């Protein structure tokens, strides 16, 4: 007689109750969190509520970050009884480049220690709001960004030994991306998060949210919560946010944050993974100095490529002849001898 197979029953935790009173109510006229970002539109973001359960599984515990295209939330997996973060994207992100990059990286079989320095995608799904669909990424919780940590330092600068250690880790991660034919294009201290070595911080954040609910403002039926920072030990730096990454060896078009933009991108040339190394050079400067290396405005309001390229020329000298020949755009700024 055939033996009967019995599956182990899965214990699903009940959702916890979160207070709907007792929090600091922020004046609706005050601009906070993602509202401060350029091009912010409240209708594009998912109207998350702390305590909400997504996909009958992930209960939202606290807000831990935000960006131009998403908000990030600590959650508890009620099935596996574990903690994750969920990155919830805006509705207007019709093509999710980051998801495609993660799918590409999942197909890469090379063995490289740098993979450990790249944030991993554990799961993805979609949720709906009144304004459309939102892509959701389930990821391992990480601590605060390197930029936030820098702001806690005296004069907001790091010791050289710490910067050297940070860059060593980032370079290993970037080397893996480049071996996998991925160009990040968006390397800066906001996208470098400190890994957590003490997971007890996650339950602490959950309990803190229950005892002392996060400050928030209400606009209509939407709440905008103030993020909680997590620092559970000083683990390795992890490269995050692949939303601007490109797959392939040679690329074209505008990319990179303006302050970190490489000259070949400014000049509409073809570009490759060397733009990431340019970004890392500027990152090193910004971790050690109070002022940015290059001036990119001709006044406090107007962005000016000419000022940006002039600052590069002043500090680095004239471009080599082979660089000048790569684009007709260079004749707007330099003569044939490389003089600006």
Coordinates of C-alpha atoms in Angstrom, one line a residue:
X1 CA 0.0 0.0 0.0
X2 CA 1.3 3.4 -1.0
X3 CA 2.4 5.6 2.0
X4 CA 0.5 8.8 2.6
X5 CA 2.4 12.1 2.4
X6 CA 1.6 14.6 5.0
X7 CA 2.7 18.2 4.6
X8 CA 3.7 20.2 7.7
X9 CA 1.1 22.8 8.5
X10 CA 2.2 26.4 8.1
X11 CA 1.6 28.6 11.2
X12 CA 0.5 32.0 10.0
X13 CA 0.9 34.8 12.6
X14 CA -2.1 37.0 13.1
X15 CA -1.6 40.7 12.2
X16 CA -0.7 43.0 15.1
X17 CA -2.8 45.9 16.1
X18 CA -1.2 49.4 15.6
X19 CA -2.4 52.5 17.4
X20 CA -4.5 55.0 15.4
X21 CA -4.0 57.7 18.0
X22 CA -1.1 59.0 20.1
X23 CA 1.1 60.1 17.3
X24 CA 2.5 63.5 16.4
X25 CA 0.1 65.1 13.8
X26 CA 2.2 67.2 11.5
X27 CA 0.6 70.4 10.1
X28 CA -0.7 69.6 6.6
X29 CA 1.0 72.8 5.3
X30 CA 4.4 71.4 6.3
X31 CA 6.4 69.7 3.5
X32 CA 7.9 66.4 4.6
X33 CA 9.7 63.3 3.3
X34 CA 9.0 62.5 -0.4
X35 CA 7.0 65.8 -0.7
X36 CA 10.4 67.6 -0.8
X37 CA 11.5 65.8 -3.9
X38 CA 11.3 67.5 -7.3
X39 CA 8.3 66.4 -9.5
X40 CA 6.6 64.9 -6.5
X41 CA 2.9 63.9 -7.1
X42 CA 1.0 62.4 -4.2
X43 CA -1.3 60.6 -6.5
X44 CA 1.5 58.5 -8.0
X45 CA 2.5 57.0 -4.6
X46 CA 0.7 54.1 -2.9
X47 CA -1.3 55.4 0.1
X48 CA 0.2 52.9 2.6
X49 CA -1.1 52.5 6.1
X50 CA 1.1 51.1 8.9
X51 CA -0.5 47.8 10.0
X52 CA -1.8 47.1 6.4
X53 CA -1.2 43.5 5.1
X54 CA -0.1 43.1 1.5
X55 CA -0.6 39.9 -0.5
X56 CA -2.3 38.3 2.7
X57 CA 1.3 37.9 4.0
X58 CA 3.4 41.0 4.6
X59 CA 2.3 43.3 7.4
X60 CA 3.7 46.8 7.2
X61 CA 5.4 47.8 10.4
X62 CA 7.2 51.2 9.7
X63 CA 8.4 53.5 7.0
X64 CA 12.1 53.3 6.6
X65 CA 12.8 55.3 3.4
X66 CA 11.6 57.0 0.2
X67 CA 12.8 58.2 -3.2
X68 CA 11.7 59.8 -6.4
X69 CA 10.0 56.6 -7.5
X70 CA 9.2 54.6 -4.4
X71 CA 8.7 54.4 -0.6
X72 CA 10.3 51.7 1.5
X73 CA 8.7 49.9 4.4
X74 CA 9.8 47.4 7.1
X75 CA 7.4 44.5 7.2
X76 CA 6.9 41.1 8.9
X77 CA 6.2 38.0 6.8
X78 CA 3.3 36.5 8.7
X79 CA 3.9 33.1 7.0
X80 CA 7.7 32.7 7.5
X81 CA 7.7 34.8 10.7
X82 CA 10.6 36.9 9.3
X83 CA 11.4 40.5 8.6
X84 CA 11.7 42.1 5.1
X85 CA 11.5 45.5 3.6
X86 CA 9.1 46.2 0.7
X87 CA 9.9 48.8 -1.9
X88 CA 6.6 50.1 -3.3
X89 CA 7.0 51.9 -6.7
X90 CA 4.9 54.8 -8.1
X91 CA 2.2 54.1 -10.6
X92 CA 3.8 56.1 -13.4
X93 CA 6.7 53.7 -13.6
X94 CA 5.5 52.0 -16.8
X95 CA 8.7 50.2 -17.5
X96 CA 10.5 49.0 -14.3
X97 CA 14.1 49.0 -15.4
X98 CA 15.2 47.8 -11.9
X99 CA 13.2 44.6 -12.2
X100 CA 14.7 43.9 -15.6
X101 CA 18.2 44.4 -14.2
X102 CA 17.5 42.1 -11.3
X103 CA 16.2 39.4 -13.7
X104 CA 19.4 39.8 -15.7
X105 CA 21.6 39.5 -12.6
X106 CA 19.7 36.4 -11.6
X107 CA 20.7 34.8 -14.9
X108 CA 24.4 35.6 -14.4
X109 CA 26.2 32.5 -13.3
X110 CA 29.7 33.9 -12.7
X111 CA 31.2 33.4 -9.2
X112 CA 32.2 36.7 -7.8
X113 CA 32.5 37.9 -4.2
X114 CA 31.1 41.3 -5.2
X115 CA 27.6 39.8 -5.5
X116 CA 27.4 40.0 -1.7
X117 CA 27.7 43.8 -1.9
X118 CA 24.6 44.2 -4.2
X119 CA 21.2 44.3 -2.6
X120 CA 19.3 41.1 -3.5
X121 CA 15.7 40.9 -4.7
X122 CA 13.8 38.1 -2.8
X123 CA 10.3 38.5 -4.4
X124 CA 8.2 40.9 -6.5
X125 CA 4.5 41.4 -7.0
X126 CA 2.0 44.1 -7.9
X127 CA -0.7 45.8 -5.8
X128 CA -3.4 48.2 -6.9
X129 CA -4.5 51.6 -5.6
X130 CA -7.2 54.0 -6.9
X131 CA -4.6 55.5 -9.3
X132 CA -3.1 52.3 -10.8
X133 CA -0.7 49.4 -10.2
X134 CA 2.4 49.5 -8.1
X135 CA 5.4 47.2 -8.4
X136 CA 6.6 45.9 -5.1
X137 CA 10.0 44.4 -4.3
X138 CA 10.7 42.3 -1.2
X139 CA 14.3 42.7 0.0
X140 CA 16.6 42.1 3.0
X141 CA 16.4 44.9 5.5
X142 CA 19.4 47.2 5.6
X143 CA 20.5 50.0 7.8
X144 CA 20.9 53.7 7.1
X145 CA 22.5 55.2 4.1
X146 CA 26.1 56.3 4.0
X147 CA 24.9 59.8 3.5
X148 CA 22.8 59.8 6.7
X149 CA 25.7 58.3 8.6
X150 CA 28.0 61.0 7.2
X151 CA 25.6 63.7 8.4
X152 CA 26.2 62.4 12.0
X153 CA 30.0 62.9 11.7
X154 CA 31.8 66.0 13.0
X155 CA 31.7 68.6 10.1
X156 CA 29.9 65.9 8.1
X157 CA 33.1 64.3 6.8
X158 CA 34.7 60.9 7.4
X159 CA 38.2 59.9 8.4
X160 CA 40.3 58.7 5.5
X161 CA 40.7 55.2 6.9
X162 CA 36.9 54.7 6.9
X163 CA 36.6 56.1 3.3
X164 CA 39.2 53.7 2.1
X165 CA 37.4 50.8 3.6
X166 CA 34.1 51.9 2.2
X167 CA 35.5 52.3 -1.3
X168 CA 37.2 48.9 -1.2
X169 CA 33.8 47.3 -0.6
X170 CA 32.0 49.4 -3.2
X171 CA 34.6 48.7 -5.8
X172 CA 34.2 44.9 -5.3
X173 CA 30.5 45.3 -5.8
X174 CA 30.9 47.5 -8.9
X175 CA 33.4 45.0 -10.3
X176 CA 30.8 42.3 -10.1
X177 CA 28.2 44.5 -11.8
X178 CA 30.6 45.3 -14.6
X179 CA 31.6 41.7 -15.1
X180 CA 27.8 41.0 -15.4
X181 CA 27.6 43.8 -18.1
X182 CA 25.6 46.1 -15.8
X183 CA 26.4 49.8 -15.4
X184 CA 24.9 51.3 -12.3
X185 CA 25.0 55.0 -13.3
X186 CA 23.7 56.2 -10.0
X187 CA 26.5 55.6 -7.4
X188 CA 26.3 58.1 -4.6
X189 CA 26.1 57.9 -0.8
X190 CA 22.3 57.8 -0.7
X191 CA 22.4 54.5 -2.6
X192 CA 25.0 52.8 -0.3
X193 CA 23.3 51.3 2.7
X194 CA 25.0 49.9 5.8
X195 CA 24.2 46.2 6.3
X196 CA 22.6 45.2 9.6
X197 CA 24.6 42.8 11.8
X198 CA 22.2 42.8 14.8
X199 CA 18.7 41.7 13.7
X200 CA 17.2 42.6 17.0
X201 CA 16.9 46.2 15.7
X202 CA 14.1 45.0 13.5
X203 CA 11.9 43.8 16.4
X204 CA 12.9 47.0 18.2
X205 CA 11.5 49.1 15.4
X206 CA 8.3 47.1 15.4
X207 CA 7.8 47.5 19.2
X208 CA 8.7 51.2 19.0
X209 CA 6.0 51.7 16.4
X210 CA 3.4 50.1 18.6
X211 CA 4.4 52.0 21.7
X212 CA 5.2 55.4 20.1
X213 CA 3.6 55.6 16.6
X214 CA 5.5 57.5 13.9
X215 CA 4.8 61.2 13.3
X216 CA 2.7 61.7 10.2
X217 CA 0.6 64.2 8.3
X218 CA -2.8 63.6 6.7
X219 CA -3.8 65.0 3.4
X220 CA -7.3 63.9 2.5
X221 CA -7.4 60.1 3.3
X222 CA -3.6 59.7 2.7
X223 CA -1.0 59.6 5.5
X224 CA 2.6 60.6 4.9
X225 CA 4.7 59.0 7.6
X226 CA 8.1 60.1 8.9
X227 CA 10.8 57.4 8.3
X228 CA 12.5 55.6 11.1
X229 CA 16.3 55.0 10.7
X230 CA 17.7 51.6 11.5
X231 CA 21.3 51.1 12.6
X232 CA 21.9 47.6 13.8
X233 CA 25.7 47.3 13.7
X234 CA 28.2 48.3 11.1
X235 CA 28.0 45.6 8.4
X236 CA 29.4 45.9 4.9
X237 CA 28.2 48.6 2.5
X238 CA 25.5 47.4 0.1
X239 CA 24.9 48.9 -3.3
X240 CA 21.2 49.6 -3.8
X241 CA 18.8 51.1 -6.2
X242 CA 19.4 49.7 -9.7
X243 CA 16.5 51.7 -11.1
X244 CA 18.8 53.7 -13.4
X245 CA 21.2 50.8 -14.3
X246 CA 21.8 49.8 -17.8
X247 CA 22.6 46.3 -19.2
X248 CA 25.2 46.2 -22.0
X249 CA 28.7 47.3 -22.6
X250 CA 28.1 50.5 -24.6
X251 CA 25.3 53.0 -23.9
X252 CA 24.1 56.4 -25.0
X253 CA 21.8 59.1 -23.7
X254 CA 21.5 61.2 -20.6
X255 CA 22.1 59.3 -17.3
X256 CA 23.7 59.9 -13.9
X257 CA 22.8 62.5 -11.2
X258 CA 23.9 65.9 -12.5
X259 CA 26.6 66.5 -9.9
X260 CA 28.2 63.1 -10.7
X261 CA 27.7 63.2 -14.4
X262 CA 30.7 62.1 -16.5
X263 CA 31.9 64.4 -19.3
X264 CA 31.1 61.9 -22.0
X265 CA 27.4 61.8 -20.8
X266 CA 27.2 65.6 -20.8
X267 CA 28.6 65.7 -24.3
X268 CA 26.2 63.1 -25.7
X269 CA 28.9 60.6 -26.5
X270 CA 28.7 56.9 -26.4
X271 CA 29.7 55.8 -22.8
X272 CA 30.4 52.6 -20.9
X273 CA 31.1 51.3 -17.4
X274 CA 33.9 53.8 -16.9
X275 CA 31.2 56.4 -15.9
X276 CA 30.8 54.4 -12.6
X277 CA 34.4 54.9 -11.9
X278 CA 34.0 58.6 -12.5
X279 CA 31.2 58.6 -9.9
X280 CA 33.3 56.7 -7.4
X281 CA 36.0 59.3 -7.7
X282 CA 33.6 62.1 -6.9
X283 CA 32.0 60.0 -4.1
X284 CA 35.5 59.7 -2.5
X285 CA 35.8 63.5 -2.6
X286 CA 32.4 64.1 -1.1
X287 CA 33.0 61.7 1.8
X288 CA 36.2 63.6 2.7
X289 CA 35.4 67.3 1.9
X290 CA 32.6 69.8 2.8
X291 CA 32.3 71.2 -0.7
X292 CA 31.6 69.5 -4.0
X293 CA 34.5 69.2 -6.4
X294 CA 32.8 70.8 -9.4
X295 CA 30.7 73.9 -9.8
X296 CA 27.7 73.2 -12.0
X297 CA 25.7 76.4 -11.8
X298 CA 26.3 79.9 -13.2
X299 CA 24.1 81.1 -10.4
X300 CA 22.2 79.4 -7.6
X301 CA 19.3 78.5 -9.8
X302 CA 20.4 77.7 -13.4
X303 CA 22.2 74.5 -14.3
X304 CA 24.9 75.2 -16.8
X305 CA 26.9 72.5 -18.7
X306 CA 29.5 75.0 -19.7
X307 CA 30.3 75.8 -16.0
X308 CA 30.4 72.1 -15.2
X309 CA 32.9 71.4 -18.1
X310 CA 34.9 74.5 -17.3
X311 CA 35.3 73.3 -13.7
X312 CA 36.5 69.9 -14.9
X313 CA 39.0 71.6 -17.3
X314 CA 40.3 73.9 -14.6
X315 CA 41.1 71.0 -12.2
X316 CA 42.0 68.2 -14.6
X317 CA 43.5 70.1 -17.5
X318 CA 42.5 70.0 -21.2
X319 CA 40.9 66.8 -22.6
X320 CA 43.1 64.5 -24.7
X321 CA 42.8 64.9 -28.5
X322 CA 41.1 61.4 -28.9
X323 CA 38.4 62.5 -26.4
X324 CA 37.7 65.8 -28.4
X325 CA 37.3 63.7 -31.6
X326 CA 34.5 61.6 -30.1
X327 CA 31.7 64.2 -30.5
X328 CA 31.0 67.4 -32.4
X329 CA 29.7 68.7 -29.2
X330 CA 33.2 69.3 -27.9
X331 CA 33.8 72.1 -30.3
X332 CA 31.2 74.2 -28.4
X333 CA 33.6 74.2 -25.4
X334 CA 37.2 73.5 -26.5
X335 CA 39.3 74.5 -29.5
X336 CA 41.3 71.9 -31.4
X337 CA 44.2 72.3 -28.9
X338 CA 41.9 71.6 -25.9
X339 CA 41.7 75.1 -24.6
X340 CA 38.4 76.0 -23.1

